Coordinates of C-alpha atoms in Angstrom, one line a residue:
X14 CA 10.7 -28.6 -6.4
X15 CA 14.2 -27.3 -5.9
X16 CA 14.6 -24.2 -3.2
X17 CA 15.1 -21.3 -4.0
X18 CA 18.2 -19.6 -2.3
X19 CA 19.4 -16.0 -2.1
X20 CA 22.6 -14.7 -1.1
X21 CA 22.4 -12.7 2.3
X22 CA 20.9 -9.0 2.1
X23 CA 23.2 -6.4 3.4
X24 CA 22.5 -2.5 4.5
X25 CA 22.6 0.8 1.8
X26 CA 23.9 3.4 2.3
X27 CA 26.9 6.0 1.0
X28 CA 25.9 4.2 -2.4
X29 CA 26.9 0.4 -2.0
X30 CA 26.3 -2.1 0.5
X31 CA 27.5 -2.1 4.2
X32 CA 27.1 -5.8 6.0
X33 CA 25.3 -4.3 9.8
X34 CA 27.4 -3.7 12.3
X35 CA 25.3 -5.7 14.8
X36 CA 26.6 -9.5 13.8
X37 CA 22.7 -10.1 13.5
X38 CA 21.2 -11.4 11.2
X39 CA 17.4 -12.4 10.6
X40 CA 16.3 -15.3 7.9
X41 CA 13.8 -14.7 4.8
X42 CA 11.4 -17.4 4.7
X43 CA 9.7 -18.9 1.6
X44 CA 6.0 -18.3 2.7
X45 CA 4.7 -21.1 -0.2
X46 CA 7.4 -23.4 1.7
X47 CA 8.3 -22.3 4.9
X48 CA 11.6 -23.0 4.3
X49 CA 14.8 -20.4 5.1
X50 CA 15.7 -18.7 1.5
X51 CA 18.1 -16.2 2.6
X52 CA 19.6 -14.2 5.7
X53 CA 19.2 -10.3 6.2
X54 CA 21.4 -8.5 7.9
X55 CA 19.9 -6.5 10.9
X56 CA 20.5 -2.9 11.2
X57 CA 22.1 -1.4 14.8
X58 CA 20.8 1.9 16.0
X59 CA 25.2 2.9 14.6
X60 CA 24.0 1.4 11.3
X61 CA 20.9 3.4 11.4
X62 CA 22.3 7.0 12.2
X63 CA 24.9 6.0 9.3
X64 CA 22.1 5.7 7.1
X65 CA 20.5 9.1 8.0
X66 CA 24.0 10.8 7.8
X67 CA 24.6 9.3 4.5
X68 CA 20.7 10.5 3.7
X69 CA 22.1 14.1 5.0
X70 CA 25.2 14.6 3.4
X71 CA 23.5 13.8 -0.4
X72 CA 20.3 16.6 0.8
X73 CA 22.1 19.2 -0.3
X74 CA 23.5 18.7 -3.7
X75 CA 20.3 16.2 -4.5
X76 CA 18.1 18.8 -3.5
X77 CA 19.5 21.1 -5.6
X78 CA 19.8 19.0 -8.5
X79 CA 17.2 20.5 -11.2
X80 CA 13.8 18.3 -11.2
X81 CA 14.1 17.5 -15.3
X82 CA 18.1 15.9 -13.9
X83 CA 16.3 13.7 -11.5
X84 CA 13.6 12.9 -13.5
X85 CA 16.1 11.5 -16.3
X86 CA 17.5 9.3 -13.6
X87 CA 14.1 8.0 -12.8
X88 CA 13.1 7.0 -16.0
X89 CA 16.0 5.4 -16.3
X90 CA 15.4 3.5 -13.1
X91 CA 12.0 2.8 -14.4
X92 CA 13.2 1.6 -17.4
X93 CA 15.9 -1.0 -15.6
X94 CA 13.0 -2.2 -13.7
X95 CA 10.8 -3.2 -16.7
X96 CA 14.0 -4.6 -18.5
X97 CA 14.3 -7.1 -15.4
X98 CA 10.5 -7.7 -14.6
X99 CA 10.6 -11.2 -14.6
X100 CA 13.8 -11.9 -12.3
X101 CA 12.4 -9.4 -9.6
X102 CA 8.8 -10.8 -9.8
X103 CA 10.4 -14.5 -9.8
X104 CA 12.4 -13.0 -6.1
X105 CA 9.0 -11.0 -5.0
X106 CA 6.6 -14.4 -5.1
X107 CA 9.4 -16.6 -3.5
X108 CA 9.6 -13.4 -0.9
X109 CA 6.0 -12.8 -0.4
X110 CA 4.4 -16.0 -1.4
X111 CA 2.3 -13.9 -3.9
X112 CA 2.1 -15.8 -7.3
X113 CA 4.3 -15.0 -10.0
X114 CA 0.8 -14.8 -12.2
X115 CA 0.4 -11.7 -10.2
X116 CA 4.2 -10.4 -9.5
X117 CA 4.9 -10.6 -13.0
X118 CA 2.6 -8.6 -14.1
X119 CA 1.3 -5.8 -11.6
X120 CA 4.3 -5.7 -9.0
X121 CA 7.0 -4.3 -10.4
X122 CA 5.3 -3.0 -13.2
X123 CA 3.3 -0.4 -11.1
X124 CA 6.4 0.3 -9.5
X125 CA 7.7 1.6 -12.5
X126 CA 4.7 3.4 -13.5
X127 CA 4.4 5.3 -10.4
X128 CA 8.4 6.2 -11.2
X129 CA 7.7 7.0 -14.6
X130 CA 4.6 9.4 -13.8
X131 CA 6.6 11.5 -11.2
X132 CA 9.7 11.3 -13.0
X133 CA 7.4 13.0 -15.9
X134 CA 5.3 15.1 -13.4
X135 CA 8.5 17.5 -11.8
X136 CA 10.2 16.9 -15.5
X137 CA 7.5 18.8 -17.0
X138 CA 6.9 21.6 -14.2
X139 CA 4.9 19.8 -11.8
X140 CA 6.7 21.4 -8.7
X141 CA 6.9 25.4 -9.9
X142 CA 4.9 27.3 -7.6
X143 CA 2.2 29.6 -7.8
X144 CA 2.7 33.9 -9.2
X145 CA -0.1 36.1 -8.3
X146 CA 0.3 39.8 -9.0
X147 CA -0.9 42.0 -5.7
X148 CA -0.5 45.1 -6.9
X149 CA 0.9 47.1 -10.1
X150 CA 4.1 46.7 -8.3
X151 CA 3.5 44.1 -6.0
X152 CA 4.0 40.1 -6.7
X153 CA 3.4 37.1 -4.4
X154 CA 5.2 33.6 -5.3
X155 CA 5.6 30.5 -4.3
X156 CA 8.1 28.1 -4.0
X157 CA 7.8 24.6 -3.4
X158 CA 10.6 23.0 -1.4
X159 CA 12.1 19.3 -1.1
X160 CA 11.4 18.4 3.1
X161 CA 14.8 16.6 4.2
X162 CA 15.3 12.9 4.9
X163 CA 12.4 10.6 4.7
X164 CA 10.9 7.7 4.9
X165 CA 9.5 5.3 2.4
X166 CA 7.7 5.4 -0.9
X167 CA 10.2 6.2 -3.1
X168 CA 8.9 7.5 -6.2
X169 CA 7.3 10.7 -5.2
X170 CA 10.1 11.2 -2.4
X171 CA 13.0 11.2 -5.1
X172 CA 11.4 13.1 -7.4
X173 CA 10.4 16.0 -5.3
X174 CA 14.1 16.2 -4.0
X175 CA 14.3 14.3 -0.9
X176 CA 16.6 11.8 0.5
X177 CA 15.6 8.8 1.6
X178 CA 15.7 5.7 4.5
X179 CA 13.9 2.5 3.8
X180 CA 12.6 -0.3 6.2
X181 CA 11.4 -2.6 4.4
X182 CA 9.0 -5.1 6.0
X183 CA 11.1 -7.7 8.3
X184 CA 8.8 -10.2 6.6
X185 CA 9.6 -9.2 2.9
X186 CA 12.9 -7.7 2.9
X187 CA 14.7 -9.5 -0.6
X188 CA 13.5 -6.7 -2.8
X189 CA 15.1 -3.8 -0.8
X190 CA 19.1 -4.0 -1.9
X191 CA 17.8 -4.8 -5.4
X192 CA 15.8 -1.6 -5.9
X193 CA 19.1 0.5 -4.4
X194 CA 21.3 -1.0 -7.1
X195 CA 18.9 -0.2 -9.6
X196 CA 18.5 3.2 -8.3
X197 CA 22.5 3.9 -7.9
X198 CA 22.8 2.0 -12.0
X199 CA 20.5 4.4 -13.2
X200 CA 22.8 7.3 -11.6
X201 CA 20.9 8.1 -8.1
X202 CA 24.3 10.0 -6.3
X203 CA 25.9 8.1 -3.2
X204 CA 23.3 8.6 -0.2
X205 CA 20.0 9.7 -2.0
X206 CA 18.3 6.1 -1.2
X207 CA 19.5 3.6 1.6
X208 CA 18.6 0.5 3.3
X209 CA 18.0 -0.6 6.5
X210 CA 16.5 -4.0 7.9
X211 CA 15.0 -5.0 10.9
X212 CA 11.7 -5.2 13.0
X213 CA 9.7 -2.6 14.9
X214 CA 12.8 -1.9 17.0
X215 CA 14.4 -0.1 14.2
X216 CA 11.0 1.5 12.7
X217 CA 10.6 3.4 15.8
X218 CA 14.4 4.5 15.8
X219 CA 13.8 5.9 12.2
X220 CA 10.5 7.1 13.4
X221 CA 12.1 9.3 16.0
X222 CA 15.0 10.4 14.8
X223 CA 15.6 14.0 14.7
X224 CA 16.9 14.2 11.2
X225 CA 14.2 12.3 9.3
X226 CA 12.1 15.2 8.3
X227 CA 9.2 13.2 7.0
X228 CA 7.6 9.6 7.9
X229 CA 5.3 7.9 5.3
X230 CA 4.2 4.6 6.7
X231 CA 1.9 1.7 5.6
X232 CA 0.4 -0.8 7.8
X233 CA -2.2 -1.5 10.4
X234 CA -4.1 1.8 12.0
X235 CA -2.7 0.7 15.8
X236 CA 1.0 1.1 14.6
X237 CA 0.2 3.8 12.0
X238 CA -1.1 5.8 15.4
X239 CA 1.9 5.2 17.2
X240 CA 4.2 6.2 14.4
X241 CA 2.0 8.8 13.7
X242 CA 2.0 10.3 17.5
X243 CA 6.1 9.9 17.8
X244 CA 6.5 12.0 14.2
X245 CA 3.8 14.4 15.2
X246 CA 5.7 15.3 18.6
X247 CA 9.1 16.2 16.5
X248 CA 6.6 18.0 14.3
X249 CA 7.5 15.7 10.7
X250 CA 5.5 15.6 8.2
X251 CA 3.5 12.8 7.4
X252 CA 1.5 10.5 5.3
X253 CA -0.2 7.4 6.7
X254 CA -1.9 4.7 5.0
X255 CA -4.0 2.4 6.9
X256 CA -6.4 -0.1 7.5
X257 CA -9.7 -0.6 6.0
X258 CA -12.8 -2.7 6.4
X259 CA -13.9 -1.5 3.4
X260 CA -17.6 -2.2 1.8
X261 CA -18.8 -3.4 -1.4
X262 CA -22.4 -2.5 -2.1
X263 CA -24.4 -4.4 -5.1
X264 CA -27.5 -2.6 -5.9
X265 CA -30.5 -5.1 -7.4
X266 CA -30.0 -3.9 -11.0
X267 CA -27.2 -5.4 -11.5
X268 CA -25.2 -7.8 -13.5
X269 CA -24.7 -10.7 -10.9
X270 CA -21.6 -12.2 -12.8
X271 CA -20.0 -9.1 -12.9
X272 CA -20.3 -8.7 -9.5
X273 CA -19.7 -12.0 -8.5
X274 CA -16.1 -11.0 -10.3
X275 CA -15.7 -7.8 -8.4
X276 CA -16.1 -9.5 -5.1
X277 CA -13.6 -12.3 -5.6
X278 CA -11.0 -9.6 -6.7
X279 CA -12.1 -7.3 -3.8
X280 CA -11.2 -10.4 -1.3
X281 CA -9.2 -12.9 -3.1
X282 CA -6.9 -11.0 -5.3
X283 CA -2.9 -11.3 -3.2
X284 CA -4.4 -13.8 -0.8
X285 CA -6.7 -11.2 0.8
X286 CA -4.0 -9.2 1.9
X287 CA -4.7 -6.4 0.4
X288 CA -5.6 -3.1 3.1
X289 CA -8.7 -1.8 0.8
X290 CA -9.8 -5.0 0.5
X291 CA -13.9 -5.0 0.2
X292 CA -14.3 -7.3 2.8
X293 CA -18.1 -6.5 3.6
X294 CA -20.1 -7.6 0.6
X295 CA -23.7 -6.1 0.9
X296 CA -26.0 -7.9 -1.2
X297 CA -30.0 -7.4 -1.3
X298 CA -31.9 -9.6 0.4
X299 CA -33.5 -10.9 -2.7
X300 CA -30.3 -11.6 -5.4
X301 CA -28.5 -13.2 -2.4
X302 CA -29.5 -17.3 -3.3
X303 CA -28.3 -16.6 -6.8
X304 CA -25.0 -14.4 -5.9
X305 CA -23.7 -17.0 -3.7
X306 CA -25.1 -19.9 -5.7
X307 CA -22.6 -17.9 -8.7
X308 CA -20.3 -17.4 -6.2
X309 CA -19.3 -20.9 -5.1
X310 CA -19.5 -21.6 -8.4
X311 CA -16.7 -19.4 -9.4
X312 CA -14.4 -20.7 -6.8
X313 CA -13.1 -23.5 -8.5
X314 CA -11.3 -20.7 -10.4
X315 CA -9.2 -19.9 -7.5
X316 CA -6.1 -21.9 -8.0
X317 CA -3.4 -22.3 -5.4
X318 CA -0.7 -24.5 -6.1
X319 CA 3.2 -24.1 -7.3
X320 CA 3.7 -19.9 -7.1
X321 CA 6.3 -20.1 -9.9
X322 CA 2.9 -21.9 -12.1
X323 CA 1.5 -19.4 -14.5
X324 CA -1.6 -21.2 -14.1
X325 CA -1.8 -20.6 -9.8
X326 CA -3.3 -17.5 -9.1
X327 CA -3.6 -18.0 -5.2
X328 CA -0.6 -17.8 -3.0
X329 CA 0.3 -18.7 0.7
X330 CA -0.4 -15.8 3.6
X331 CA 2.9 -14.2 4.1
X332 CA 4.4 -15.2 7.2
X333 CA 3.4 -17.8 10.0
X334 CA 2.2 -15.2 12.6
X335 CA -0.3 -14.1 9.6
X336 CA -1.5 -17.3 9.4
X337 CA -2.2 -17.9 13.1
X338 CA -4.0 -14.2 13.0
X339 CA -6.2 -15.1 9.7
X340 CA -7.3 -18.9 11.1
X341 CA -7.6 -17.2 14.3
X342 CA -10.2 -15.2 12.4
X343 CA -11.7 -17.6 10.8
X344 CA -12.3 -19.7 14.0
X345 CA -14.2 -17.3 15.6
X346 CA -15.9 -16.7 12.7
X347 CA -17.2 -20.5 13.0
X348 CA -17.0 -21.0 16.8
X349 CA -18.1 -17.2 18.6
X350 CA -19.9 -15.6 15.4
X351 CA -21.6 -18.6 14.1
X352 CA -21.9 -17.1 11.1
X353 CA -22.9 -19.4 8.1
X354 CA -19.2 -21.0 6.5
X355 CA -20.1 -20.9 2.8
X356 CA -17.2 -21.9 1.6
X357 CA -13.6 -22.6 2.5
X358 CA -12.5 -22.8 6.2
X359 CA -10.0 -24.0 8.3
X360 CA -8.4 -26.7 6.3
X361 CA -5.8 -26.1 4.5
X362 CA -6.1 -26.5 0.5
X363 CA -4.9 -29.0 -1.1
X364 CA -1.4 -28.1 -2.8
X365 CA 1.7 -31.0 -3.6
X366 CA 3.5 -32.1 -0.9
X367 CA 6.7 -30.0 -0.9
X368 CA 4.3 -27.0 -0.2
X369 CA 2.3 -28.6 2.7
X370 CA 4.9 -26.6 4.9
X371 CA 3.9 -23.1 4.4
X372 CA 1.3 -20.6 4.8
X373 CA -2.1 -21.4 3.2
X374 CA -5.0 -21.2 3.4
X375 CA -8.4 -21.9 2.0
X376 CA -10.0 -18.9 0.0
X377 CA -13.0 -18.1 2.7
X378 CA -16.7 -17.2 2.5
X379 CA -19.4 -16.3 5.3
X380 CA -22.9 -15.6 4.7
X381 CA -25.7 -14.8 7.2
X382 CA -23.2 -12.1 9.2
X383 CA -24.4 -9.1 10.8
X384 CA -22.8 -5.8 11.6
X385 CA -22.5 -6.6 15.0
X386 CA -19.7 -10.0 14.1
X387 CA -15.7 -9.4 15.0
X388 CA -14.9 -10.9 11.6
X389 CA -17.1 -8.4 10.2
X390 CA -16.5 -5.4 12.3
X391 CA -12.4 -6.2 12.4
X392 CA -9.4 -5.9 9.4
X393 CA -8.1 -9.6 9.0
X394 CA -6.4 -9.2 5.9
X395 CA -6.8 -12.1 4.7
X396 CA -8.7 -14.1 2.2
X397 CA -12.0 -13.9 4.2
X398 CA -15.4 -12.4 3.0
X399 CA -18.1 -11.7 4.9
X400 CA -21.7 -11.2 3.2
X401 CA -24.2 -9.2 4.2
X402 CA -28.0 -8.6 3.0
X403 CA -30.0 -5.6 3.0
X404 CA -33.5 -4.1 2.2
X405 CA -33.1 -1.0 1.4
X406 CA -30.0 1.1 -0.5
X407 CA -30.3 3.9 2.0
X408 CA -29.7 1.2 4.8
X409 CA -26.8 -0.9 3.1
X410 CA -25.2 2.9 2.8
X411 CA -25.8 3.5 6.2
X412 CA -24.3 0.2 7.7
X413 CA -21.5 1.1 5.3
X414 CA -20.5 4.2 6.8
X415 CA -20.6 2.3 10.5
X416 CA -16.7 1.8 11.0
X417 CA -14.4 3.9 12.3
X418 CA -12.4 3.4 9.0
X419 CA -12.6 4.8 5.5
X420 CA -10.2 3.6 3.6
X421 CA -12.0 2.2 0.1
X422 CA -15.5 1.7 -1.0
X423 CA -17.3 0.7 -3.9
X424 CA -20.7 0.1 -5.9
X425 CA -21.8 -2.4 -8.7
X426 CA -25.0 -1.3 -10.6
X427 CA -26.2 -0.5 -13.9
X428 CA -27.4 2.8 -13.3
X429 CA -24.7 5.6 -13.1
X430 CA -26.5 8.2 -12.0
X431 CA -27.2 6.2 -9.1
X432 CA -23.8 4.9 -8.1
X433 CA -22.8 8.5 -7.9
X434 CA -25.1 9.6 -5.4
X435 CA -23.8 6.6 -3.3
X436 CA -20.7 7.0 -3.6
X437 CA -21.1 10.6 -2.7
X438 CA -22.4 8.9 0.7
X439 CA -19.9 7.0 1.2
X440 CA -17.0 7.9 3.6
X441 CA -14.3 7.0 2.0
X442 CA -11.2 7.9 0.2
X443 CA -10.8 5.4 -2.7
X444 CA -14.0 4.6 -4.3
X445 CA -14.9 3.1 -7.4
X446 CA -17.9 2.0 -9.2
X447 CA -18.3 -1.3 -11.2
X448 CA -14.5 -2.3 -10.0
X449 CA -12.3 -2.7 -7.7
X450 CA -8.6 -2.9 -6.5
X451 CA -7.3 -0.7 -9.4
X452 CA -4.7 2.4 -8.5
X453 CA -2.8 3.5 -11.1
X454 CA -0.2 6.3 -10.6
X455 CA -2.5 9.1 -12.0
X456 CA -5.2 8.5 -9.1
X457 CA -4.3 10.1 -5.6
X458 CA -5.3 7.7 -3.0
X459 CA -5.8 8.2 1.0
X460 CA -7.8 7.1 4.0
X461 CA -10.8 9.0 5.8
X462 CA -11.3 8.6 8.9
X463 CA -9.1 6.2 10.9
X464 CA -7.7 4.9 7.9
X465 CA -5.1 7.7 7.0
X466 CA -3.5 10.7 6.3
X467 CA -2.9 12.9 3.6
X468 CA -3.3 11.5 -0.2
X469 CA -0.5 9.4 -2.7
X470 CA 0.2 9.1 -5.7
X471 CA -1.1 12.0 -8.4
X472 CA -0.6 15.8 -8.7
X473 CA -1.7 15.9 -4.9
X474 CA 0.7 12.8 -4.4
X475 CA 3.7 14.8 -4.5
X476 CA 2.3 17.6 -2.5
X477 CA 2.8 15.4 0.3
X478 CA 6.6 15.6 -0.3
X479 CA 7.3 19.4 -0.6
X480 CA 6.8 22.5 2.3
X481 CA 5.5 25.7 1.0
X482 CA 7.9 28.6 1.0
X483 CA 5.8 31.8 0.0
X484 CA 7.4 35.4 -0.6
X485 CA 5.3 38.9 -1.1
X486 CA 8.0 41.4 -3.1
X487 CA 6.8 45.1 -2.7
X488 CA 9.1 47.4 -5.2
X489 CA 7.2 50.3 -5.3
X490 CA 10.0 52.2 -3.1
X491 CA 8.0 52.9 0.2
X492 CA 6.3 51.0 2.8
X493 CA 3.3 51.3 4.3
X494 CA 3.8 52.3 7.7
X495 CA 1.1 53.3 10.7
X496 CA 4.1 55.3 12.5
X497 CA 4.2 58.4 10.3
X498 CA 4.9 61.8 12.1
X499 CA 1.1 63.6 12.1

């Protein structure tokens, strides 16, 4: 299999690429390999405050620019993104090790969805305000206003009138100067979106910068807390998407294939790294023989091998300090838990040679856990499911609800009536019933509990990205006063 091999990834801003100032740079690794593919530049705290000012100087005009304007140039960025789906999945699943099966057809296509729909959301008035008539002559009205310089998530940030810094991931940084060139060859102005690359170091430089007005961040809840503590004391907006140990209830009605299906996608689906992953599979006591007899049955389905094969649907973990973190799992899951290994373990598949290097590892199954086990009490996000049986449906929701996070949740059963009164229990912010994993860009999405704040995507998606500017006009020609001679 011949390597793959990029050219080196450079900063954005001011419109074009800037090589960093620091002479550092960092390599992007081939996770299905573990071979170098590419060097990224890294960004100096000088190349950072020269992306903000950039960010800064385009605020004003970009801001300004009326929403149907920017949402022409967003559709047009969505539509350069579709045109070139292949050759950006083709550098996402040599970047993240996620098979191109998957890339091709969900990664950058949802990015361009979630353009598209705010793009068409402030085109066709989604950011007028609100008019409410006080008095005969007395009006109150509001105005929603862009924030400033952000952070991340693009879509909703552009569209609403911000400007924007993005860190990508220091483990999946390739896709970062390709999405700016898009944006600036669909007609984004000079400084609207820009680049930066490095690790945490740089993160918490963005983080606590006094320009950036807003921080969105995506990642594990004991970095979304710190981020979310260093924005909070500059008093930035926010929106945090965490972790999730999220649970996946099937109630004894139900079609056991189907949700055999829903529990493979809810832990197998990107390698299990996936944050509302249902990694807690509550099952009743008395379908549990046949679910997991169907189960194992279903995972010879589960194909890792070449990611560039349209027939591999199973990809390596992302980076090597993943994979000690998911096997370290794992272990414990054997060793301290002694829970029952059903299937998969600490082997590594079996994929050709030239991939024997990189990150895999075996699709994972425990049975016999209990709420009390770190591997079922704990995120690994990884390919690792943990099952669970119960008596009674008022118990599985109760041991459902006993995590600190709230992130996603779901229920497969025949009865409707029924799944809606559980999922009214359930305390979570992303729910669904008889599926799981799907998000599309009409559905606003957030965590409860530990798991989040504030919502994306959908009409409340771009709330997230505006302040509230309200004015009461009074025109009647006197004001009330209390300090009128008696």
């Amino acid at each position: 299999m011949s390597v793959p091999s990029y050219p080196p990834r450079q900063l954005y801003y001011d419109g074009k690429t800037q090589p960093a100032t620091s002479g550092k740079t960092f390599p992007s690794i081939d996770p299905s390999t573990g071979r170098v593919i590419g060097e990224i530049h890294e960004a100096s705290t000088a190349d950072i405050d020269a992306a903000i000012a950039s960010a800064e100087r385009a605020f004003p005009a970009w801001s300004q620019t009326p929403p149907i304007a920017r949402a022409r140039i967003l559709q047009k960025a969505a539509q350069l993104l579709r045109e070139r789906n292949d050759e950006i999945a083709a550098t996402e699943t040599h970047d993240t090790g996620k098979a191109f099966s998957e890339t091709s057809v969900v990664d950058v296509a949802t990015g361009a969805d979630v353009l598209e729909y705010f793009a068409n959301l402030v085109g066709g008035g989604g950011l007028n305000g609100e008019t409410t008539q006080l008095r005969e002559d007395a009006w109150v009205y509001t105005k929603k206003a862009p924030l400033g310089v952000a952070l991340w998530k693009s879509a909703p940030c552009l569209a609403a009138g911000n400007t924007m810094v993005y860190k990508p991931s220091e483990f999946t940084s390739l896709h970062g100067e390709t999405l700016a060139k898009i944006y600036t060859e669909a007609g984004l102005p000079p400084g609207v979106f820009n680049v930066v690359h490095g690790a945490g170091d740089v993160g918490a430089y963005l983080t606590s910068h006094p320009s950036v007005a807003k921080v969105s961040f995506t990642g594990q809840v004991s970095t979304g807390k710190k981020v979310a503590s260093t924005a909070a004391g500059d008093m930035k907006y926010v929106t945090m998407e965490l972790g999730g140990k999220s649970p996946l209830i099937i109630l004894p009605d139900v079609d056991l294939d189907m949700a055999v299906d829903g529990a493979m996608m809810a832990n197998f689906y990107s390698t299990g790294q996936v944050c509302t992953n249902g990694t807690r599979v509550f099952i009743p006591k008395s379908l549990k023989s046949e679910f997991e007899k169907r189960l194992v049955e279903k995972m010879q389905y589960v194909r890792p091998g070449p990611v560039m094969d349209p027939a591999t649907n199973f990809g390596p973990l992302v980076s090597k300090v993943h994979y000690d973190k998911v096997t370290g799992y794992i272990r414990h899951g054997i060793e301290q838990d002694r829970a029952t290994l059903l299937y998969g373990g600490l082997d590594k598949p079996k994929v050709p040679k030239d991939l024997e290097g990189g990150f895999w590892v075996q699709p994972t199954i425990f049975t016999d856990c209990t709420d009390d086990m770190r591997i079922v009490r704990e995120e690994i996000f990884g390919p690792v499911m943990s099952i669970l049986t119960y008596d009674t449906v008022d118990e599985a929701v109760r041991r459902a609800n006993a995590t600190e996070l709230g992130l996603a949740a779901g229920v497969f059963t025949r009865d409707l009536n029924q799944a809606h009164r559980i999922i009214d229990q359930l305390q979570a912010g992303i729910t669904w019933v008889n599926s799981w994993g799907e998000s599309p860009a009409e559905m606003s999405v957030g965590g409860w509990k530990q798991s989040g704040v504030g919502v994306e995507n959908g009409r409340r998606g771009i709330e997230m990205w505006v302040r509230n500017k309200s004015t009461l006009v009074d025109m009647s020609g006197s004001v009330a006063t209390a300090f009128a001679k008696l």
